[in-house]
mmCIF file of C-alpha atoms and ligand atoms in Angstrom:
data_model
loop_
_atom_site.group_PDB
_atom_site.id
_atom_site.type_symbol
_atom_site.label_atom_id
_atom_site.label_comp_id
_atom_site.label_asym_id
_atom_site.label_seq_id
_atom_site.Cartn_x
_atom_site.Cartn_y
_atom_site.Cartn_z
ATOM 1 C CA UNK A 1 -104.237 -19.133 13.963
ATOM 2 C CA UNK A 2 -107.035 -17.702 11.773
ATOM 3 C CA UNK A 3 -110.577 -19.623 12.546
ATOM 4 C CA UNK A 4 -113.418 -18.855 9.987
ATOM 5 C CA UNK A 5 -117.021 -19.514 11.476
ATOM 6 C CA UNK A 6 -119.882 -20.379 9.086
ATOM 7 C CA UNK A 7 -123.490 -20.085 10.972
ATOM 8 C CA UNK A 8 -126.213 -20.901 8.799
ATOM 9 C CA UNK A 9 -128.436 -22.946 11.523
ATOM 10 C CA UNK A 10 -131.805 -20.942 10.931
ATOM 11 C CA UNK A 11 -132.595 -17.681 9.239
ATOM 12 C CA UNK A 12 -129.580 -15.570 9.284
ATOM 13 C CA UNK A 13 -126.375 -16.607 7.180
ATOM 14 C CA UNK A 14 -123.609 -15.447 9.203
ATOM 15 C CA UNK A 15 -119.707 -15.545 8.148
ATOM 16 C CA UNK A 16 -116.464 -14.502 10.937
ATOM 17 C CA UNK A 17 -112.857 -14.457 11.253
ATOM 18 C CA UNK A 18 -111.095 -14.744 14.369
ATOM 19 C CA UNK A 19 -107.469 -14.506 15.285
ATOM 20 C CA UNK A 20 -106.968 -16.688 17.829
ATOM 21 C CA UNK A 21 -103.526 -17.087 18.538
ATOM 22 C CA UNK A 22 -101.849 -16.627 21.371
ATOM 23 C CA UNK A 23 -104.013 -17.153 25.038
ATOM 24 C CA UNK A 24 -106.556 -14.389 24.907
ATOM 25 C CA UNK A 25 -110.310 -14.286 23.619
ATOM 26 C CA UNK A 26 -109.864 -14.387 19.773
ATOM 27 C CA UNK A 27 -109.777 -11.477 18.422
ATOM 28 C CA UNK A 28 -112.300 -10.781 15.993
ATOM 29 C CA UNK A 29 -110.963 -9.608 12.519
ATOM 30 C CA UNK A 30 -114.376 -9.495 10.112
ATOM 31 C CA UNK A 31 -117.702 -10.724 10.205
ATOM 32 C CA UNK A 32 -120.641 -10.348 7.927
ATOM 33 C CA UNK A 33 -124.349 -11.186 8.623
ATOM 34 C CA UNK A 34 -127.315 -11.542 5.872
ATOM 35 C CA UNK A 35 -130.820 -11.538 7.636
ATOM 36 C CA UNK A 36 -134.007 -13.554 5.663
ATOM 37 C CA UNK A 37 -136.326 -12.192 7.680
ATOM 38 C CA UNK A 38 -137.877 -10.100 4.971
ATOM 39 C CA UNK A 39 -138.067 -12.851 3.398
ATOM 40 C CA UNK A 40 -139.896 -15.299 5.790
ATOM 41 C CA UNK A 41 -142.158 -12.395 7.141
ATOM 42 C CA UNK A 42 -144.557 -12.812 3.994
ATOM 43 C CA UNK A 43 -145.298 -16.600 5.653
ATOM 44 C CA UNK A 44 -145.241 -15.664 9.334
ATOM 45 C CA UNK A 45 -142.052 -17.281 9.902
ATOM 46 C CA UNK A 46 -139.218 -19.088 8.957
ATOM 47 C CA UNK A 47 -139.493 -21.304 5.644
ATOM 48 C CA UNK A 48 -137.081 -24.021 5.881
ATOM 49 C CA UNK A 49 -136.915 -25.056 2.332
ATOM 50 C CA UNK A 50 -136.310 -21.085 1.304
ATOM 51 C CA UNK A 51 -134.125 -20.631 4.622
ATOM 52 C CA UNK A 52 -131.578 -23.530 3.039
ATOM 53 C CA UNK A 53 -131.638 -21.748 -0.883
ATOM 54 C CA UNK A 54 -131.232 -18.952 0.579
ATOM 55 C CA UNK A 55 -128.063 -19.728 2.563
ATOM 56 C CA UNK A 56 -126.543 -21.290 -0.782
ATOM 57 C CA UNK A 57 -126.855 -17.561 -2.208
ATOM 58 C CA UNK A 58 -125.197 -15.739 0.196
ATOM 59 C CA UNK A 59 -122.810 -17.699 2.023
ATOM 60 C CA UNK A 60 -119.788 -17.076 -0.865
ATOM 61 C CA UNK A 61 -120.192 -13.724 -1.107
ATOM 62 C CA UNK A 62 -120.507 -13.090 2.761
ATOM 63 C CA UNK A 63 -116.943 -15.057 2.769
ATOM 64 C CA UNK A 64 -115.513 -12.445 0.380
ATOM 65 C CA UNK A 65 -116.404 -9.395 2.410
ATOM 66 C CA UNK A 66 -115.213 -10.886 5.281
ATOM 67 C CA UNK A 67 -112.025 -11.973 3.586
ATOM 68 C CA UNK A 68 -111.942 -8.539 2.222
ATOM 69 C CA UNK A 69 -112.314 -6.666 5.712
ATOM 70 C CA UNK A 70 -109.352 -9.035 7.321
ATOM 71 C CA UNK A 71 -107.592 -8.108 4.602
ATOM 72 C CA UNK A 72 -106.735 -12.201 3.656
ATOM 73 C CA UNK A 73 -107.236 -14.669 1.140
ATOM 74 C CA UNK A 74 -108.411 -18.214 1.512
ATOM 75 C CA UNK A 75 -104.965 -19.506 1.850
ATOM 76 C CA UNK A 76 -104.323 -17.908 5.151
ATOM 77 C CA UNK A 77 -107.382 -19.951 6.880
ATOM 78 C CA UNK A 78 -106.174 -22.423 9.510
ATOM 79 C CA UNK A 79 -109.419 -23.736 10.282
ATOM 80 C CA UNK A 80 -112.617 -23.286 8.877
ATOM 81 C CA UNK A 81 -115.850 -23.956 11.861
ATOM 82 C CA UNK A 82 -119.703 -24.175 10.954
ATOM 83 C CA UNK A 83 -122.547 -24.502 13.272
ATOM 84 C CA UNK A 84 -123.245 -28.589 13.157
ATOM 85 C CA UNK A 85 -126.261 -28.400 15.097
ATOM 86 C CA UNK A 86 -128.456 -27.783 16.474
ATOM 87 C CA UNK A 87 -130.994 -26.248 13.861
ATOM 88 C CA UNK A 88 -132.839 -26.725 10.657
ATOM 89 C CA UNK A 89 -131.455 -29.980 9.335
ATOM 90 C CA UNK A 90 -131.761 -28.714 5.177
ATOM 91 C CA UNK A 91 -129.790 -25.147 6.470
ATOM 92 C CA UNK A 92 -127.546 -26.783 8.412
ATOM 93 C CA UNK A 93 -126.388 -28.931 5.727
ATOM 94 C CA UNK A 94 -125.201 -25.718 3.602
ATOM 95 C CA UNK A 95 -123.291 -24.404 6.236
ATOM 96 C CA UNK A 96 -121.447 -27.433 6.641
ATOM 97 C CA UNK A 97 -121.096 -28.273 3.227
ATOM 98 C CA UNK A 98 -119.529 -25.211 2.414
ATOM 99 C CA UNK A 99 -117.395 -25.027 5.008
ATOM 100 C CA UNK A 100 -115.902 -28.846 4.357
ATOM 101 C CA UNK A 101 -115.316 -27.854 0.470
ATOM 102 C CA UNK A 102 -113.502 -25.099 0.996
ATOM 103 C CA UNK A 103 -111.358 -26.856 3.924
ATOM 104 C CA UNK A 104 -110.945 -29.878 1.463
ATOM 105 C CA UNK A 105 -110.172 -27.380 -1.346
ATOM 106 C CA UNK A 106 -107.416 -25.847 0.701
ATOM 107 C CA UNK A 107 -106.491 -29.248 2.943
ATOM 108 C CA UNK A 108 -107.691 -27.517 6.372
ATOM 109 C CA UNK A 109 -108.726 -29.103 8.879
ATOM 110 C CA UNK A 110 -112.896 -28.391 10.078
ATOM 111 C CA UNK A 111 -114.795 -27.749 12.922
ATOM 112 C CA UNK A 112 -117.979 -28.401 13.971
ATOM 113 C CA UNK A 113 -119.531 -26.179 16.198
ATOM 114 C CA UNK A 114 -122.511 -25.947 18.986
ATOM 115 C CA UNK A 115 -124.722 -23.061 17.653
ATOM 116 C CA UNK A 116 -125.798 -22.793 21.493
ATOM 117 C CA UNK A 117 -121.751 -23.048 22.527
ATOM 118 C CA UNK A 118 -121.844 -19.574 19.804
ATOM 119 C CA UNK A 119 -124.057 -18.069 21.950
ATOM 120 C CA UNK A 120 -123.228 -18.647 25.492
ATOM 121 C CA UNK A 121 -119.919 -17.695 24.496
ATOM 122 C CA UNK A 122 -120.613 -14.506 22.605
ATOM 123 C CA UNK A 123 -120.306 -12.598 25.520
ATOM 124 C CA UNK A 124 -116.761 -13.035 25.636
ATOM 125 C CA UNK A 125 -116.683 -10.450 22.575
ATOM 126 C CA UNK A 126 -118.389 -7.518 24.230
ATOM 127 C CA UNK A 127 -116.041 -4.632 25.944
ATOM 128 C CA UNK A 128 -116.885 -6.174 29.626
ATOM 129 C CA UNK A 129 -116.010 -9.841 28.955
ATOM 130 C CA UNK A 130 -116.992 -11.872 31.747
ATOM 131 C CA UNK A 131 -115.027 -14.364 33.567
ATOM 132 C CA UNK A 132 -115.545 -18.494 34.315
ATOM 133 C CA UNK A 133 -117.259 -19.377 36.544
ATOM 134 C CA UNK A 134 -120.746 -18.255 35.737
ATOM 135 C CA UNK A 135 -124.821 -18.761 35.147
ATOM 136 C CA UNK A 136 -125.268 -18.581 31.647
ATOM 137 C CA UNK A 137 -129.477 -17.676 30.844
ATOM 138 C CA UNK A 138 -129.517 -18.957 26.993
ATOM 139 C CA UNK A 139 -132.844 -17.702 25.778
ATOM 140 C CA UNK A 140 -133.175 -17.838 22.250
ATOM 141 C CA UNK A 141 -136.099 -18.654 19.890
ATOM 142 C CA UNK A 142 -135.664 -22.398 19.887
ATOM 143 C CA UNK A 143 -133.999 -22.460 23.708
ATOM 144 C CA UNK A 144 -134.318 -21.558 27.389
ATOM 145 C CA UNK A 145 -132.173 -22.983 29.434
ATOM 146 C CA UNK A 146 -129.491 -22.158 32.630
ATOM 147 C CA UNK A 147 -125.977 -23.769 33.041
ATOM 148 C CA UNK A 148 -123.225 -23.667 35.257
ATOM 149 C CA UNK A 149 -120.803 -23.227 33.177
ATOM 150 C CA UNK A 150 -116.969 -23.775 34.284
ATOM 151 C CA UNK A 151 -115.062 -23.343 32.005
ATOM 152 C CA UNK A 152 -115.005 -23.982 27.520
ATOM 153 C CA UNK A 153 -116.761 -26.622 27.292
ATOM 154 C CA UNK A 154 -117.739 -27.380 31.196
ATOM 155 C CA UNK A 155 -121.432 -27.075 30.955
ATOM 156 C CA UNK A 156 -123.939 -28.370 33.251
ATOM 157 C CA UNK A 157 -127.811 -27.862 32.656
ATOM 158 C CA UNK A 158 -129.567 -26.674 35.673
ATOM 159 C CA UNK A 159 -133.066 -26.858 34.148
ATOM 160 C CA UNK A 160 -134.548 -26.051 30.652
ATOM 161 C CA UNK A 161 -138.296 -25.049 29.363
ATOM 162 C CA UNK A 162 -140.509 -28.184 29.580
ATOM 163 C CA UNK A 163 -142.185 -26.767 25.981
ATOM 164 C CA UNK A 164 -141.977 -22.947 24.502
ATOM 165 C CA UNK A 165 -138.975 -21.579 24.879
ATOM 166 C CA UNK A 166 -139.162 -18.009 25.988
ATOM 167 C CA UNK A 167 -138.298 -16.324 22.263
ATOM 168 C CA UNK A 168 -141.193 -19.024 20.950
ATOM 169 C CA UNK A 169 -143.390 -17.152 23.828
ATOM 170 C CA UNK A 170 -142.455 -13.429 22.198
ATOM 171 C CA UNK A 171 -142.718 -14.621 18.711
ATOM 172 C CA UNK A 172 -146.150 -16.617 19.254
ATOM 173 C CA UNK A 173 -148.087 -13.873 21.731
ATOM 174 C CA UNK A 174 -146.974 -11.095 19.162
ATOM 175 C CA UNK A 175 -148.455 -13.393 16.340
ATOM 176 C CA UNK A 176 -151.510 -13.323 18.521
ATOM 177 C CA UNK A 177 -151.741 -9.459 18.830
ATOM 178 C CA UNK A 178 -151.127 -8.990 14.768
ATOM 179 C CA UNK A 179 -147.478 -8.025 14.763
ATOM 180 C CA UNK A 180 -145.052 -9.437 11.649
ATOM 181 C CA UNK A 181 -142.133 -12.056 12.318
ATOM 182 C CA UNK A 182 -140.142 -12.529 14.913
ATOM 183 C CA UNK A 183 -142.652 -10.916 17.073
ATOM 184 C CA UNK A 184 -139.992 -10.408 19.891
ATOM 185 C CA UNK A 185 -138.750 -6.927 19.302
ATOM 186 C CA UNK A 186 -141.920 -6.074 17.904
ATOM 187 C CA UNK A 187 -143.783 -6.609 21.120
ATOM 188 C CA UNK A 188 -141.121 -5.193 23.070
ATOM 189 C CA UNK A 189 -141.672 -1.947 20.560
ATOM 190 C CA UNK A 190 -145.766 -2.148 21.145
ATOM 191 C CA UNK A 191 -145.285 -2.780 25.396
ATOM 192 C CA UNK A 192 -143.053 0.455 25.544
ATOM 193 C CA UNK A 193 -146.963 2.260 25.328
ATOM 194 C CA UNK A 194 -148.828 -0.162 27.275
ATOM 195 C CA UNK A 195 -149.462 -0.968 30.934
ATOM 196 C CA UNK A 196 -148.165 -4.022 32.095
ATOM 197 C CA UNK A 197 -150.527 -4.261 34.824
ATOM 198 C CA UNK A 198 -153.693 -4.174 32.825
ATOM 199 C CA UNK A 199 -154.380 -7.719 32.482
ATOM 200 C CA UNK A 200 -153.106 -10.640 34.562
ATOM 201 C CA UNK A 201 -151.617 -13.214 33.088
ATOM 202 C CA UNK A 202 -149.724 -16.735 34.426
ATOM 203 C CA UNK A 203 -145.880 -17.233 35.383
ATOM 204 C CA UNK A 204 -146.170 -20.756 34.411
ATOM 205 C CA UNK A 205 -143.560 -23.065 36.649
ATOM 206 C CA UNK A 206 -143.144 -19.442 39.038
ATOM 207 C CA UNK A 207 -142.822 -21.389 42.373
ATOM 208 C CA UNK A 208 -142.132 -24.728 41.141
ATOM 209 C CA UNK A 209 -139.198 -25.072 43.113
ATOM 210 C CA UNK A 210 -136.753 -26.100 40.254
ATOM 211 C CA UNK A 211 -135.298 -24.422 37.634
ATOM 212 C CA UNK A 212 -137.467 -25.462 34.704
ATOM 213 C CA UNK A 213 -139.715 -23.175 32.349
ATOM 214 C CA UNK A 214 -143.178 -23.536 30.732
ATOM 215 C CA UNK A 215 -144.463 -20.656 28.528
ATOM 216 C CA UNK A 216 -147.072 -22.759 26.250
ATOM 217 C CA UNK A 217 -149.642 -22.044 29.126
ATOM 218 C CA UNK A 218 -148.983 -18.026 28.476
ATOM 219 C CA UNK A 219 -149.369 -18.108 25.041
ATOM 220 C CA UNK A 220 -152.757 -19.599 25.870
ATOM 221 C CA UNK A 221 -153.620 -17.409 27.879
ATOM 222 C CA UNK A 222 -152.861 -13.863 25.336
ATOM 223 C CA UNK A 223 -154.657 -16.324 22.942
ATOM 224 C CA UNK A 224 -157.804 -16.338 25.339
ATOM 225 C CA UNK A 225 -157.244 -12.123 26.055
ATOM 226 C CA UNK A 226 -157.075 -11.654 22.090
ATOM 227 C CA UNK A 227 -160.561 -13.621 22.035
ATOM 228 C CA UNK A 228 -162.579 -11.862 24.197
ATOM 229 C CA UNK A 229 -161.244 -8.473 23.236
ATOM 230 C CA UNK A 230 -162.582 -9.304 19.914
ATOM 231 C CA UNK A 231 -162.565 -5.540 17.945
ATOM 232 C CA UNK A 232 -161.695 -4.040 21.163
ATOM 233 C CA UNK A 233 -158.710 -5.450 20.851
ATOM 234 C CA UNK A 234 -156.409 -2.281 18.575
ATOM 235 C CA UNK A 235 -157.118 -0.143 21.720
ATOM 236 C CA UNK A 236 -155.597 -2.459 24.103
ATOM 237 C CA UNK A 237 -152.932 -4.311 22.037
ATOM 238 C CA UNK A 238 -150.199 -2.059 23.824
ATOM 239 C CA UNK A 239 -151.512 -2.985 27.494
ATOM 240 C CA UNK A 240 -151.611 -6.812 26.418
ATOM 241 C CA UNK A 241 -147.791 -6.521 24.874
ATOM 242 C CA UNK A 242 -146.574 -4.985 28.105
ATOM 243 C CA UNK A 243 -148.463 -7.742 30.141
ATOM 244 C CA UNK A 244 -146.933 -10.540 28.154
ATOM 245 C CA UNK A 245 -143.345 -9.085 28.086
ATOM 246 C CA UNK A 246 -143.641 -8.650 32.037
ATOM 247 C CA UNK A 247 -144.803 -11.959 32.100
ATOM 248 C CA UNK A 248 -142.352 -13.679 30.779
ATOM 249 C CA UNK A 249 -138.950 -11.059 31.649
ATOM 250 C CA UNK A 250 -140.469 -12.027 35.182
ATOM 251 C CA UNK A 251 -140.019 -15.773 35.065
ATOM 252 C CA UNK A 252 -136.638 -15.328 33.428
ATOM 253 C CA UNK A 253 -135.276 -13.080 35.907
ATOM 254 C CA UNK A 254 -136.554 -15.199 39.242
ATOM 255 C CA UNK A 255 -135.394 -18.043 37.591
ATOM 256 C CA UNK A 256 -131.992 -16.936 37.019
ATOM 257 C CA UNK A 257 -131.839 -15.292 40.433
ATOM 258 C CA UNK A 258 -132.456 -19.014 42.109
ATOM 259 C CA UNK A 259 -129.915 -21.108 39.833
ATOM 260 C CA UNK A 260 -127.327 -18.033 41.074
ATOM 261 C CA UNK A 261 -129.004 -18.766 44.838
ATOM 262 C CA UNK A 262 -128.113 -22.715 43.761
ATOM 263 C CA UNK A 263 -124.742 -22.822 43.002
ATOM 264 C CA UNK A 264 -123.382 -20.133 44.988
ATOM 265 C CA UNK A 265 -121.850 -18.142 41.674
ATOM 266 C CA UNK A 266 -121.843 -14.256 41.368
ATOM 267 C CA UNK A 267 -121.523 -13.957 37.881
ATOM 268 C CA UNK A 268 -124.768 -14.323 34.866
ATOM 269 C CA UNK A 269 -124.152 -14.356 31.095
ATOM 270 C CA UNK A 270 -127.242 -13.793 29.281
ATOM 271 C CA UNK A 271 -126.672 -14.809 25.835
ATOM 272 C CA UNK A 272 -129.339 -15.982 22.567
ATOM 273 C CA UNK A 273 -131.756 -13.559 20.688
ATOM 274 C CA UNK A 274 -134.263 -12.564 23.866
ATOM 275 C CA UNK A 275 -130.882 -11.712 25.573
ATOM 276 C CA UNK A 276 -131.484 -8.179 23.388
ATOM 277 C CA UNK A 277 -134.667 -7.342 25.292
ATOM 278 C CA UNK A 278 -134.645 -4.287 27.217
ATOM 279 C CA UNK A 279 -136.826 -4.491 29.987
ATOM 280 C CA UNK A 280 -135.282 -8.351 30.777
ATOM 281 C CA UNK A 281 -131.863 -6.464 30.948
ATOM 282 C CA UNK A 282 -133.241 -3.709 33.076
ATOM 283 C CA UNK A 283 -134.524 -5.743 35.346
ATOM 284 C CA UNK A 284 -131.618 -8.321 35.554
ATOM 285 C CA UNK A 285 -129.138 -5.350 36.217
ATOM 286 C CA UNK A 286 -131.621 -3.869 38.750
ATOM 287 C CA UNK A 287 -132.062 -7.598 40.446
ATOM 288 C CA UNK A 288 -128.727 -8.448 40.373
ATOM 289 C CA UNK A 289 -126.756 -4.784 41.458
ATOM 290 C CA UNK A 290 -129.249 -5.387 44.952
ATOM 291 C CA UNK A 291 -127.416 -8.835 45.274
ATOM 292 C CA UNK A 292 -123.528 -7.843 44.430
ATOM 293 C CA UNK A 293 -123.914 -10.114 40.742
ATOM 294 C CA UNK A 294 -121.803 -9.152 37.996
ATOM 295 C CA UNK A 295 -124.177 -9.810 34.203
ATOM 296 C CA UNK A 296 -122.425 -9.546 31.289
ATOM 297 C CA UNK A 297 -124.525 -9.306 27.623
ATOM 298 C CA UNK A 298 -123.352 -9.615 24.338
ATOM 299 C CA UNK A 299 -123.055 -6.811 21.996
ATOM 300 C CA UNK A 300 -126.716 -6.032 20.730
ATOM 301 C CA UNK A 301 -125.603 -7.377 17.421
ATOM 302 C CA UNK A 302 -124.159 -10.555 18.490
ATOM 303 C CA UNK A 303 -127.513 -11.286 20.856
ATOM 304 C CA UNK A 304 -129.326 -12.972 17.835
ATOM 305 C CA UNK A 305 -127.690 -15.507 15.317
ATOM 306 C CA UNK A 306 -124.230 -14.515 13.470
ATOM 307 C CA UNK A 307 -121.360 -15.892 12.321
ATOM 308 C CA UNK A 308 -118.412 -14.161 14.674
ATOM 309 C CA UNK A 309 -119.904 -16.563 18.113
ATOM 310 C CA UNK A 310 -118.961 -19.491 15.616
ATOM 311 C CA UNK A 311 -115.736 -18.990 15.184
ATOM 312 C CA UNK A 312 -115.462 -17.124 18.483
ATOM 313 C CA UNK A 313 -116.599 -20.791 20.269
ATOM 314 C CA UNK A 314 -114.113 -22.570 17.719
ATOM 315 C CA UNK A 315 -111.206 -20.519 18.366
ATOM 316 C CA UNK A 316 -112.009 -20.883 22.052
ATOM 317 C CA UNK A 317 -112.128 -24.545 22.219
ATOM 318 C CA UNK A 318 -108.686 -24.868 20.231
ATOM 319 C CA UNK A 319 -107.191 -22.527 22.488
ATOM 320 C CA UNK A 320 -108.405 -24.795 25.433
ATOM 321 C CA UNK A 321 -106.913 -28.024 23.662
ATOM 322 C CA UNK A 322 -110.542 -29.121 23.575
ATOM 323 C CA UNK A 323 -111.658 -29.397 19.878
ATOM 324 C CA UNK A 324 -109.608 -31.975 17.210
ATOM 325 C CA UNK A 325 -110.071 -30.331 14.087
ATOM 326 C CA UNK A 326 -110.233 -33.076 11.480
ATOM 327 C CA UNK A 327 -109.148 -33.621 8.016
ATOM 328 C CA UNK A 328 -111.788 -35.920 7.220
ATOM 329 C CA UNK A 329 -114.453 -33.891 4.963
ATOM 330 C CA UNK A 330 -117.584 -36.437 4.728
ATOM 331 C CA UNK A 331 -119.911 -34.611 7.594
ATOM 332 C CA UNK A 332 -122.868 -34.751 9.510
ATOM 333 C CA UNK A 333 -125.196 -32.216 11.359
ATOM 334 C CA UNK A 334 -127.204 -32.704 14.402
ATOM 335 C CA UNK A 335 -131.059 -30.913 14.401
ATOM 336 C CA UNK A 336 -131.271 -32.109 17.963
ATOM 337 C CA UNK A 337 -128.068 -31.756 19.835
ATOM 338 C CA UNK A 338 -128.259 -30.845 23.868
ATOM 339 C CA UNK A 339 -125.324 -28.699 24.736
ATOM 340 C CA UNK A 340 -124.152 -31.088 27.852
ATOM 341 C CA UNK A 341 -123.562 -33.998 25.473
ATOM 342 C CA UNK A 342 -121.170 -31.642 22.997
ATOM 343 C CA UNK A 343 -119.737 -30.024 25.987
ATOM 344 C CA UNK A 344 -116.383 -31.751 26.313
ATOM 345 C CA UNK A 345 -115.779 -33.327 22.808
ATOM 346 C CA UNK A 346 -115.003 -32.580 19.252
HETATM 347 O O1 LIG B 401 -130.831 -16.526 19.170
HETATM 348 P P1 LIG B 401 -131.751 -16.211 18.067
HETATM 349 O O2 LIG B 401 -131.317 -15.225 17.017
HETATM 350 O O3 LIG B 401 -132.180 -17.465 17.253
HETATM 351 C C1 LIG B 401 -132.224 -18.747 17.741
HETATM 352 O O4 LIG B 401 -131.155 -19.383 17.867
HETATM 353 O O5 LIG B 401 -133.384 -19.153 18.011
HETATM 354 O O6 LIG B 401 -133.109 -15.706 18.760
HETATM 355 C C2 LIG B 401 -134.217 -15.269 18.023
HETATM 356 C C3 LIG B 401 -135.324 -14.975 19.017
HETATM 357 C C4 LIG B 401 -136.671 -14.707 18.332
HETATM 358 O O7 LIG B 401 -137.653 -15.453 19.017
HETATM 359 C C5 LIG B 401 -136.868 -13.210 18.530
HETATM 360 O O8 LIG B 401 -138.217 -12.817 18.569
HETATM 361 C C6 LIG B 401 -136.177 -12.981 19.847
HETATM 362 O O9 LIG B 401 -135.026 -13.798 19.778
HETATM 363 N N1 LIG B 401 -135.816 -11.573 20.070
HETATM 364 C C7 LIG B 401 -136.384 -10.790 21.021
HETATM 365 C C8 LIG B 401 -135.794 -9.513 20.891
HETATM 366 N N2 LIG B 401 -134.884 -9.568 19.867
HETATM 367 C C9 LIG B 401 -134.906 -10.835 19.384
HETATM 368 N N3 LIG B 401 -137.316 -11.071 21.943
HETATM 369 C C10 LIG B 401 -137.689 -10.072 22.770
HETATM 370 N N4 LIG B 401 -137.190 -8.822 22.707
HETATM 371 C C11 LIG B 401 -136.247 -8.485 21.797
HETATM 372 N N5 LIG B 401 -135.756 -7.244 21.758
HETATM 373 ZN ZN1 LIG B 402 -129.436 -18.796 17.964
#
C-alpha cells in the first residue's frame, strides 16, 4: 500500500511516499522538502498570504521528484494524506486541495492528517525507532506539550504551555538579540560562544507542580536585558543567547523528567522543530542515562516540518485499522485542532 503525504501547514512544502504494507513502520520510499524561509526572513517571519502562493508553486513539482525517486507514477498511489490541521488556515487549504484533486483525479481514497500526529511519530523513521509506550516532548514553534502516548492514536495530554510555546521562546528572544528568522538555531549558533551563567533569567512554571509551561515571562525578561544593555549589547549578545537557551532547555528537560516520574514510563520521544537543539538533547541524554530512560529523536531532518511524518502518521494509522480513508473529495482543514480530540478518529 503506497501512502503519499502532502505537508504544507506553515512554511515548508513537504511531499513523501511510504510503503506501508505489510506490519512494520512504513517504509519510506521518497520525500522532498522546499523551505520559504528565505523568503519570509525579509519580514521577520512567516507571511501567510506568501506562505499559501508559495505552496501552490511547489507542491507539483515536489510530487514529481518524489514520484521520480520511488520510481512510480500517479497510478500506483493507494492513498494520498495531507496535513488537515493544525496550521495556517490559507496554507493548509493548498495542501489539502491538492491532495483531494489528485485522489479524485485518480478515484483514491484521502487522508487527513494531524501535523502534530507527523511529528510525534517521526521518530519511528530514525535508525533507533522507539517502542509504545512512551512520553512524547512535542516542542515545535507553534507547540509544547507532553503525552502519554499508548499506542497510534492513544494520546493523552499531560500538560501544555499556558502561552509561548518553547520554539515561539527561541524565535522571539533571538528576534530580541538581532538574529534573522527562525531565531532557534540561530541562537543556539550565537550561545555556543557565550556563558550561560552571565545573566539570570526566570524558569517560568519551574516548581509549579504540574506539567504546564509558560515562556512569555522569559521573553520579557531578554526583552528587559536587551534594554538596559543598550549599545553594550554586541559584546554580550553571546552570554544573553546562552542564558536564554539554558533557560528554556532547563524547563523542558525537568518537565519531561516529572511527566516520566508521573506515569511510571521509561521511554521519551522528543519530536517538533526545537527537538533539533543540541544542548536540549545533551542534556536529555545526560538526565535520562542517570535514570535508566531510553530517548529516541528524529532524524535531524525530520525534527522540523516535512512531508515523510505525513504519510509516515497516515500509513501508521491504516496499518492500525484506525484511519477510514474516504472517497468523498469536498474537505475541510482545522487551524485549531488539539491532538487528544483527533487521537482516535479519522
Ligand atoms: O516543528 P517546526 O518545524 O514547525 C512547527 O510546526 O512549528 O518547528 C519550528 C521551530 C522554530 O521555532 C525554530 O526556531 C525551532 O523549531 N528550531 C530550533 C532549532 N531548530 C529549529 N530551536 C532551537 N534550536 C534549534 N537547533
Ligand atoms: Zn511542525
Amino acid at each position: 500500500m503506497r501512502v503519499l503525504g502532502i505537508e504544507s501547514s506553515c512554511d515548508e512544502t513537504g511531499v513523501a511516499l511510504v510503503d506501508a504494507s505489510g506490519p512494520g513502520v512504513p517504509r519510506l520510499l521518497g520525500q522532498a522538502l522546499h523551505s520559504q524561509i528565505a523568503m519570509h526572513q525579509a519580514y521577520g517571519g512567516v507571511v501567510p498570504e506568501l506562505a499559501s502562493r508559495d505552496h501552490i508553486r511547489r507542491v507539483l513539482p515536489l510530487l514529481a521528484d518524489v514520484l521520480s525517486q520511488a520510481g512510480c507514477t500517479t497510478a500506483e498511489l493507494d492513498v494520498v494524506a495531507y496535513t488537515r490541521g493544525p496550521g495556517l488556515a490559507g496554507a493548509l487549504l493548498v495542501g489539502a486541495g491538492v491532495a483531494c484533486a489528485l485522489a479524485a483525479s485518480l478515484g483514491r481514497p484521502t487522508l487527513g492528517v494531524h501535523h502534530l500526529e507527523g511529528h510525534l511519530l517521526s521518530p519511528f523513521l530514525s535508525a533507533d525507532p522507539p517502542e509504545f509506550p512512551f512520553v512524547a516532548l512535542l516542542v515545535s514553534g507553534g507547540h509544547t506539550q507532553l503525552m502519554r502516548v499508548q499506542g497510534v492514536g492513544r494520546y493523552e495530554l499531560l500538560g501544555e504551555t499556558i502561552d509561548d510555546a518553547a520554539g515561539e521562546a527561541f524565535d522571539k528572544s533571538a528576534k530580541l538579540l538581532g538574529l534573522p528568522y527562525p531565531g532557534g538555531p540561530h541562537l543556539a549558533r550565537l550561545a555556543e560562544g557565550g556563558r550561560a551563567d552571565a545573566f539570570k533569567l526566570p524558569r517560568p512554571l519551574l516548581h509549579s507542580g504540574d506539567l504546564d509551561f509558560s515562556f512569555a515571562g522569559l521573553k520579557t525578561a531578554v526583552l528587559t536585558h536587551v534594554q538596559k544593555l543598550g549599545e553594550a549589547l554586541p559584546g554580550r549578545q553571546a552570554d544573553l543567547a546562552a542564558a536564554t537557551q539554558a533557560a528554556i532547555v532547563e524547563v523542558l528537560v525537568k518537565k519531561s523528567l516529572a511527566a516520566l516520574a508521573q506515569t511510571g514510563l521509561d521511554r521519551l520521544v522528543v519530536a517538533g522543530g526545537v527537538g533539533a537543539n543540541a544542548q536540549l538533547r545533551a542534556q536529555l541524554n545526560a538526565a535520562c542515562q542517570q535514570r535508566g530512560v531510553r530517548v529516541h529523536y528524529p532524524e535531524l531532518s525530520l525534527c522540523t516540518d516535512n512531508g515523510a511524518m505525513i504519510a509516515l502518521a497516515a500509513g501508521m494509522r491504516l496499518q492500525a485499522g484506525l484511519a477510514l480513508p474516504e472517497r468523498r473529495y469536498s474537505f475541510d482543514v482545522k487551524p485549531r485542532w488539539p491532538l487528544d480530540q483527533a487521537a482516535a478518529t479519522a
